[in-house]
mmCIF file of C-alpha atoms in Angstrom:
data_model
loop_
_atom_site.group_PDB
_atom_site.id
_atom_site.type_symbol
_atom_site.label_atom_id
_atom_site.label_comp_id
_atom_site.label_asym_id
_atom_site.label_seq_id
_atom_site.Cartn_x
_atom_site.Cartn_y
_atom_site.Cartn_z
ATOM 1 C CA UNK A 194 -9.714 -37.371 0.275
ATOM 2 C CA UNK A 195 -7.546 -39.450 2.643
ATOM 3 C CA UNK A 196 -8.023 -42.826 0.946
ATOM 4 C CA UNK A 197 -11.803 -42.829 1.245
ATOM 5 C CA UNK A 198 -14.176 -43.593 -1.581
ATOM 6 C CA UNK A 199 -17.945 -43.499 -1.564
ATOM 7 C CA UNK A 200 -20.304 -45.177 -3.989
ATOM 8 C CA UNK A 201 -22.444 -44.272 -5.698
ATOM 9 C CA UNK A 202 -21.575 -40.584 -5.923
ATOM 10 C CA UNK A 203 -25.048 -39.689 -7.109
ATOM 11 C CA UNK A 204 -28.322 -41.561 -6.841
ATOM 12 C CA UNK A 205 -31.954 -40.884 -7.616
ATOM 13 C CA UNK A 206 -34.487 -43.244 -6.127
ATOM 14 C CA UNK A 207 -38.181 -43.462 -5.383
ATOM 15 C CA UNK A 208 -39.949 -43.254 -2.043
ATOM 16 C CA UNK A 209 -40.247 -46.626 -0.361
ATOM 17 C CA UNK A 210 -37.290 -48.300 -2.028
ATOM 18 C CA UNK A 211 -34.266 -49.522 -0.073
ATOM 19 C CA UNK A 212 -30.952 -47.827 -0.773
ATOM 20 C CA UNK A 213 -27.433 -48.820 0.259
ATOM 21 C CA UNK A 214 -24.485 -46.462 0.249
ATOM 22 C CA UNK A 215 -20.940 -47.758 0.530
ATOM 23 C CA UNK A 216 -17.886 -46.254 2.141
ATOM 24 C CA UNK A 217 -14.511 -47.850 1.464
ATOM 25 C CA UNK A 218 -11.216 -46.862 3.105
ATOM 26 C CA UNK A 219 -7.646 -47.900 2.410
ATOM 27 C CA UNK A 220 -6.180 -46.402 5.618
ATOM 28 C CA UNK A 221 -6.988 -49.320 7.963
ATOM 29 C CA UNK A 222 -8.567 -46.886 10.427
ATOM 30 C CA UNK A 223 -10.683 -48.335 13.208
ATOM 31 C CA UNK A 224 -13.415 -45.703 13.388
ATOM 32 C CA UNK A 225 -15.861 -44.924 10.606
ATOM 33 C CA UNK A 226 -18.800 -42.524 10.576
ATOM 34 C CA UNK A 227 -21.798 -41.643 8.456
ATOM 35 C CA UNK A 228 -23.032 -38.039 8.447
ATOM 36 C CA UNK A 229 -25.693 -36.251 6.487
ATOM 37 C CA UNK A 230 -25.365 -32.645 5.364
ATOM 38 C CA UNK A 231 -28.421 -30.439 4.994
ATOM 39 C CA UNK A 232 -28.620 -26.678 4.479
ATOM 40 C CA UNK A 233 -28.923 -24.855 7.778
ATOM 41 C CA UNK A 234 -27.959 -27.921 9.804
ATOM 42 C CA UNK A 235 -24.302 -28.477 9.084
ATOM 43 C CA UNK A 236 -23.347 -32.135 9.395
ATOM 44 C CA UNK A 237 -25.208 -34.510 11.694
ATOM 45 C CA UNK A 238 -24.103 -37.972 12.731
ATOM 46 C CA UNK A 239 -26.246 -40.915 11.612
ATOM 47 C CA UNK A 240 -24.258 -43.932 12.821
ATOM 48 C CA UNK A 241 -20.696 -44.776 13.602
ATOM 49 C CA UNK A 242 -18.517 -47.847 13.950
ATOM 50 C CA UNK A 243 -15.660 -48.471 16.363
ATOM 51 C CA UNK A 244 -14.640 -51.811 14.894
ATOM 52 C CA UNK A 245 -15.776 -54.711 12.760
ATOM 53 C CA UNK A 246 -19.371 -55.514 13.692
ATOM 54 C CA UNK A 247 -19.327 -52.792 16.356
ATOM 55 C CA UNK A 248 -21.678 -49.921 15.600
ATOM 56 C CA UNK A 249 -23.724 -47.343 17.466
ATOM 57 C CA UNK A 250 -26.398 -44.770 16.758
ATOM 58 C CA UNK A 251 -25.878 -41.087 16.232
ATOM 59 C CA UNK A 252 -28.117 -38.065 16.461
ATOM 60 C CA UNK A 253 -30.321 -38.819 13.433
ATOM 61 C CA UNK A 254 -30.365 -42.617 13.141
ATOM 62 C CA UNK A 255 -34.102 -43.228 12.598
ATOM 63 C CA UNK A 256 -34.737 -44.867 9.222
ATOM 64 C CA UNK A 257 -31.105 -45.885 8.765
ATOM 65 C CA UNK A 258 -29.112 -49.015 9.486
ATOM 66 C CA UNK A 259 -25.432 -49.799 9.072
ATOM 67 C CA UNK A 260 -23.150 -52.776 8.777
ATOM 68 C CA UNK A 261 -19.435 -53.305 8.976
ATOM 69 C CA UNK A 262 -18.227 -56.780 8.134
ATOM 70 C CA UNK A 263 -14.697 -55.712 7.162
ATOM 71 C CA UNK A 264 -12.405 -52.993 8.454
ATOM 72 C CA UNK A 265 -12.388 -51.217 5.127
ATOM 73 C CA UNK A 266 -16.121 -51.123 4.370
ATOM 74 C CA UNK A 267 -18.981 -49.354 6.143
ATOM 75 C CA UNK A 268 -22.427 -49.620 4.584
ATOM 76 C CA UNK A 269 -25.360 -47.303 5.194
ATOM 77 C CA UNK A 270 -28.841 -48.590 4.331
ATOM 78 C CA UNK A 271 -32.006 -46.584 4.045
ATOM 79 C CA UNK A 272 -34.541 -49.281 4.722
ATOM 80 C CA UNK A 273 -37.418 -47.503 2.961
ATOM 81 C CA UNK A 274 -36.341 -44.203 1.517
ATOM 82 C CA UNK A 275 -38.395 -41.082 2.201
ATOM 83 C CA UNK A 276 -38.180 -37.600 0.723
ATOM 84 C CA UNK A 277 -36.809 -36.309 4.044
ATOM 85 C CA UNK A 278 -33.729 -38.460 3.445
ATOM 86 C CA UNK A 279 -32.799 -36.447 0.374
ATOM 87 C CA UNK A 280 -29.400 -35.179 1.415
ATOM 88 C CA UNK A 281 -25.683 -35.359 0.879
ATOM 89 C CA UNK A 282 -24.125 -38.235 2.801
ATOM 90 C CA UNK A 283 -20.535 -38.176 3.970
ATOM 91 C CA UNK A 284 -18.420 -40.955 5.322
ATOM 92 C CA UNK A 285 -15.565 -40.128 7.688
ATOM 93 C CA UNK A 286 -12.737 -42.114 9.227
ATOM 94 C CA UNK A 287 -10.435 -41.479 12.149
ATOM 95 C CA UNK A 288 -7.038 -42.759 13.070
ATOM 96 C CA UNK A 289 -6.135 -43.246 16.693
ATOM 97 C CA UNK A 290 -9.648 -43.234 18.043
ATOM 98 C CA UNK A 291 -8.780 -41.017 20.966
ATOM 99 C CA UNK A 292 -10.665 -37.908 21.952
ATOM 100 C CA UNK A 293 -8.083 -35.859 20.063
ATOM 101 C CA UNK A 294 -8.747 -37.743 16.842
ATOM 102 C CA UNK A 295 -9.106 -35.935 13.561
ATOM 103 C CA UNK A 296 -11.825 -37.185 11.269
ATOM 104 C CA UNK A 297 -11.175 -37.288 7.529
ATOM 105 C CA UNK A 298 -14.030 -37.152 5.071
ATOM 106 C CA UNK A 299 -14.892 -38.848 1.829
ATOM 107 C CA UNK A 300 -16.189 -37.041 -1.279
ATOM 108 C CA UNK A 301 -19.881 -37.560 -0.454
ATOM 109 C CA UNK A 302 -22.939 -39.157 -2.049
ATOM 110 C CA UNK A 303 -25.745 -36.964 -3.263
ATOM 111 C CA UNK A 304 -29.078 -38.754 -2.819
ATOM 112 C CA UNK A 305 -32.396 -37.589 -4.209
ATOM 113 C CA UNK A 306 -35.549 -39.383 -3.092
ATOM 114 C CA UNK A 307 -38.550 -38.659 -5.310
ATOM 115 C CA UNK B 1162 -25.234 -30.694 25.710
ATOM 116 C CA UNK B 1163 -22.539 -29.777 23.271
ATOM 117 C CA UNK B 1164 -23.241 -27.148 20.661
ATOM 118 C CA UNK B 1165 -21.473 -24.945 18.165
ATOM 119 C CA UNK B 1166 -22.644 -21.618 16.780
ATOM 120 C CA UNK B 1167 -21.416 -19.898 13.671
ATOM 121 C CA UNK B 1168 -23.253 -16.582 13.878
ATOM 122 C CA UNK B 1169 -22.628 -15.481 10.302
ATOM 123 C CA UNK B 1170 -24.112 -17.337 7.351
ATOM 124 C CA UNK B 1171 -21.834 -15.424 4.983
ATOM 125 C CA UNK B 1172 -18.656 -13.392 5.251
ATOM 126 C CA UNK B 1173 -17.520 -11.154 2.403
ATOM 127 C CA UNK B 1174 -13.983 -9.814 2.181
ATOM 128 C CA UNK B 1175 -11.796 -8.304 -0.494
ATOM 129 C CA UNK B 1176 -8.698 -10.127 -1.654
ATOM 130 C CA UNK B 1177 -5.677 -9.121 0.370
ATOM 131 C CA UNK B 1178 -7.697 -8.090 3.410
ATOM 132 C CA UNK B 1179 -7.675 -10.059 6.656
ATOM 133 C CA UNK B 1180 -10.559 -12.440 7.240
ATOM 134 C CA UNK B 1181 -12.268 -13.790 10.336
ATOM 135 C CA UNK B 1182 -14.874 -16.530 10.505
ATOM 136 C CA UNK B 1183 -16.488 -16.702 13.922
ATOM 137 C CA UNK B 1184 -17.269 -19.753 16.049
ATOM 138 C CA UNK B 1185 -18.520 -20.092 19.604
ATOM 139 C CA UNK B 1186 -19.065 -23.335 21.462
ATOM 140 C CA UNK B 1187 -20.709 -24.841 24.497
ATOM 141 C CA UNK B 1188 -19.426 -27.989 26.211
ATOM 142 C CA UNK B 1189 -19.529 -29.339 29.730
ATOM 143 C CA UNK B 1190 -15.844 -30.186 29.923
ATOM 144 C CA UNK B 1191 -12.750 -29.044 28.097
ATOM 145 C CA UNK B 1192 -13.275 -28.663 24.352
ATOM 146 C CA UNK B 1193 -11.487 -30.129 21.404
ATOM 147 C CA UNK B 1194 -12.132 -27.744 18.502
ATOM 148 C CA UNK B 1195 -11.782 -28.201 14.754
ATOM 149 C CA UNK B 1196 -12.113 -26.217 11.546
ATOM 150 C CA UNK B 1197 -12.942 -27.791 8.204
ATOM 151 C CA UNK B 1198 -13.353 -26.299 4.738
ATOM 152 C CA UNK B 1199 -15.623 -27.543 1.974
ATOM 153 C CA UNK B 1200 -15.170 -26.570 -1.659
ATOM 154 C CA UNK B 1201 -18.114 -26.993 -4.059
ATOM 155 C CA UNK B 1202 -19.051 -30.621 -4.686
ATOM 156 C CA UNK B 1203 -16.221 -31.863 -2.482
ATOM 157 C CA UNK B 1204 -15.893 -33.448 0.927
ATOM 158 C CA UNK B 1205 -14.714 -31.629 4.019
ATOM 159 C CA UNK B 1206 -11.016 -30.947 4.348
ATOM 160 C CA UNK B 1207 -9.367 -30.637 7.751
ATOM 161 C CA UNK B 1208 -7.748 -27.239 8.394
ATOM 162 C CA UNK B 1209 -6.660 -27.215 12.033
ATOM 163 C CA UNK B 1210 -7.544 -28.251 15.561
ATOM 164 C CA UNK B 1211 -7.115 -27.096 19.130
ATOM 165 C CA UNK B 1212 -6.478 -29.722 21.772
ATOM 166 C CA UNK B 1213 -4.470 -28.011 24.472
ATOM 167 C CA UNK B 1214 -1.574 -25.635 24.894
ATOM 168 C CA UNK B 1215 -0.979 -22.503 22.843
ATOM 169 C CA UNK B 1216 -4.197 -20.596 22.219
ATOM 170 C CA UNK B 1217 -3.119 -19.699 18.670
ATOM 171 C CA UNK B 1218 -3.259 -22.704 16.383
ATOM 172 C CA UNK B 1219 -1.738 -22.663 12.901
ATOM 173 C CA UNK B 1220 -3.132 -24.823 10.139
ATOM 174 C CA UNK B 1221 -3.202 -25.459 6.430
ATOM 175 C CA UNK B 1222 -3.209 -22.830 3.654
ATOM 176 C CA UNK B 1223 -2.109 -20.004 5.987
ATOM 177 C CA UNK B 1224 -5.131 -20.247 8.266
ATOM 178 C CA UNK B 1225 -4.942 -19.926 12.016
ATOM 179 C CA UNK B 1226 -7.454 -19.956 14.840
ATOM 180 C CA UNK B 1227 -7.495 -18.396 18.255
ATOM 181 C CA UNK B 1228 -8.929 -20.256 21.223
ATOM 182 C CA UNK B 1229 -10.459 -18.014 23.877
ATOM 183 C CA UNK B 1230 -11.715 -19.957 26.872
ATOM 184 C CA UNK B 1231 -13.361 -17.023 28.643
ATOM 185 C CA UNK B 1232 -15.370 -16.118 25.554
ATOM 186 C CA UNK B 1233 -15.843 -19.781 24.524
ATOM 187 C CA UNK B 1234 -14.760 -18.881 21.024
ATOM 188 C CA UNK B 1235 -12.528 -20.365 18.352
ATOM 189 C CA UNK B 1236 -12.417 -17.878 15.483
ATOM 190 C CA UNK B 1237 -10.707 -18.758 12.211
ATOM 191 C CA UNK B 1238 -8.396 -16.105 10.776
ATOM 192 C CA UNK B 1239 -6.121 -15.412 7.861
ATOM 193 C CA UNK B 1240 -3.996 -12.282 7.480
ATOM 194 C CA UNK B 1241 -4.503 -11.893 3.732
ATOM 195 C CA UNK B 1242 -7.460 -13.493 1.940
ATOM 196 C CA UNK B 1243 -7.232 -15.111 -1.497
ATOM 197 C CA UNK B 1244 -10.025 -15.566 -4.006
ATOM 198 C CA UNK B 1245 -9.304 -19.298 -3.802
ATOM 199 C CA UNK B 1246 -10.254 -19.224 -0.092
ATOM 200 C CA UNK B 1247 -13.896 -18.822 -1.122
ATOM 201 C CA UNK B 1248 -15.654 -21.875 0.298
ATOM 202 C CA UNK B 1249 -17.905 -23.143 3.065
ATOM 203 C CA UNK B 1250 -16.257 -23.309 6.486
ATOM 204 C CA UNK B 1251 -17.359 -25.485 9.385
ATOM 205 C CA UNK B 1252 -16.425 -25.277 13.030
ATOM 206 C CA UNK B 1253 -16.792 -28.461 15.107
ATOM 207 C CA UNK B 1254 -16.355 -29.444 18.740
ATOM 208 C CA UNK B 1255 -15.956 -32.549 20.834
ATOM 209 C CA UNK B 1256 -16.286 -32.518 24.597
ATOM 210 C CA UNK B 1257 -13.174 -33.948 26.246
ATOM 211 C CA UNK B 1258 -15.428 -35.731 28.727
ATOM 212 C CA UNK B 1259 -16.932 -37.861 25.940
ATOM 213 C CA UNK B 1260 -15.735 -41.332 25.114
ATOM 214 C CA UNK B 1261 -13.391 -41.891 22.217
ATOM 215 C CA UNK B 1262 -14.885 -42.299 18.794
ATOM 216 C CA UNK B 1263 -17.988 -40.213 19.268
ATOM 217 C CA UNK B 1264 -19.089 -37.613 16.834
ATOM 218 C CA UNK B 1265 -17.992 -34.150 16.177
ATOM 219 C CA UNK B 1266 -20.729 -31.576 16.651
ATOM 220 C CA UNK B 1267 -20.734 -29.208 13.706
ATOM 221 C CA UNK B 1268 -21.870 -25.649 13.302
ATOM 222 C CA UNK B 1269 -24.172 -24.780 10.419
ATOM 223 C CA UNK B 1270 -21.334 -23.440 8.318
ATOM 224 C CA UNK B 1271 -20.225 -20.025 7.077
ATOM 225 C CA UNK B 1272 -19.822 -19.209 3.407
ATOM 226 C CA UNK B 1273 -16.714 -17.152 2.784
ATOM 227 C CA UNK B 1274 -16.691 -15.070 -0.386
ATOM 228 C CA UNK B 1275 -13.465 -13.332 -1.364
ATOM 229 C CA UNK B 1276 -13.740 -10.759 -4.150
ATOM 230 C CA UNK B 1277 -10.912 -9.732 -6.440
#
């Protein structure tokens, strides 16, 4: 999985609690992304980062925040988890950052919000 | 707005037969097109991409894809399917007019089932 790890791999939490997911890369790539995967929707972008402390919103960013204090780590926080945020979350990285870039994906985190 | 359509939720083929997984796209500029495969409980693996040039793109595991600009399609093909090809396949697009680093737009995915 291209030098990308995600933690935790599985998590069960309760509605209203904060949750933080971590993505760690060993490739020194500049761009990092958080997607969620839901049946019938494919993958949808939550947030992305184009450098340390540089982030921007994606298609489905409401209820999520991110931080990137180091090149290798990109954190996704659900500020107050809701059942609609039950999903599989994937981190991705890309190399050159150009429009031709290929994104490489981590193994995913399966989150269940009760 | 960019979009990708995968018109078939599931494709069933027999081992040894050719397979096609369909993808059509809509972008305002020139497209950059990608195929990924996802095996159960795994992340997405990159198969191939079309940027420019030859309309037939060859990728990993014997897969290839044909870019057709007039039909706005990018169908994934393999001459002889294997049972191990059974997986979930995603087509994705990026509009060349977009800035670097922005997201891929994914289709909803097509489940390929290859029977022995």
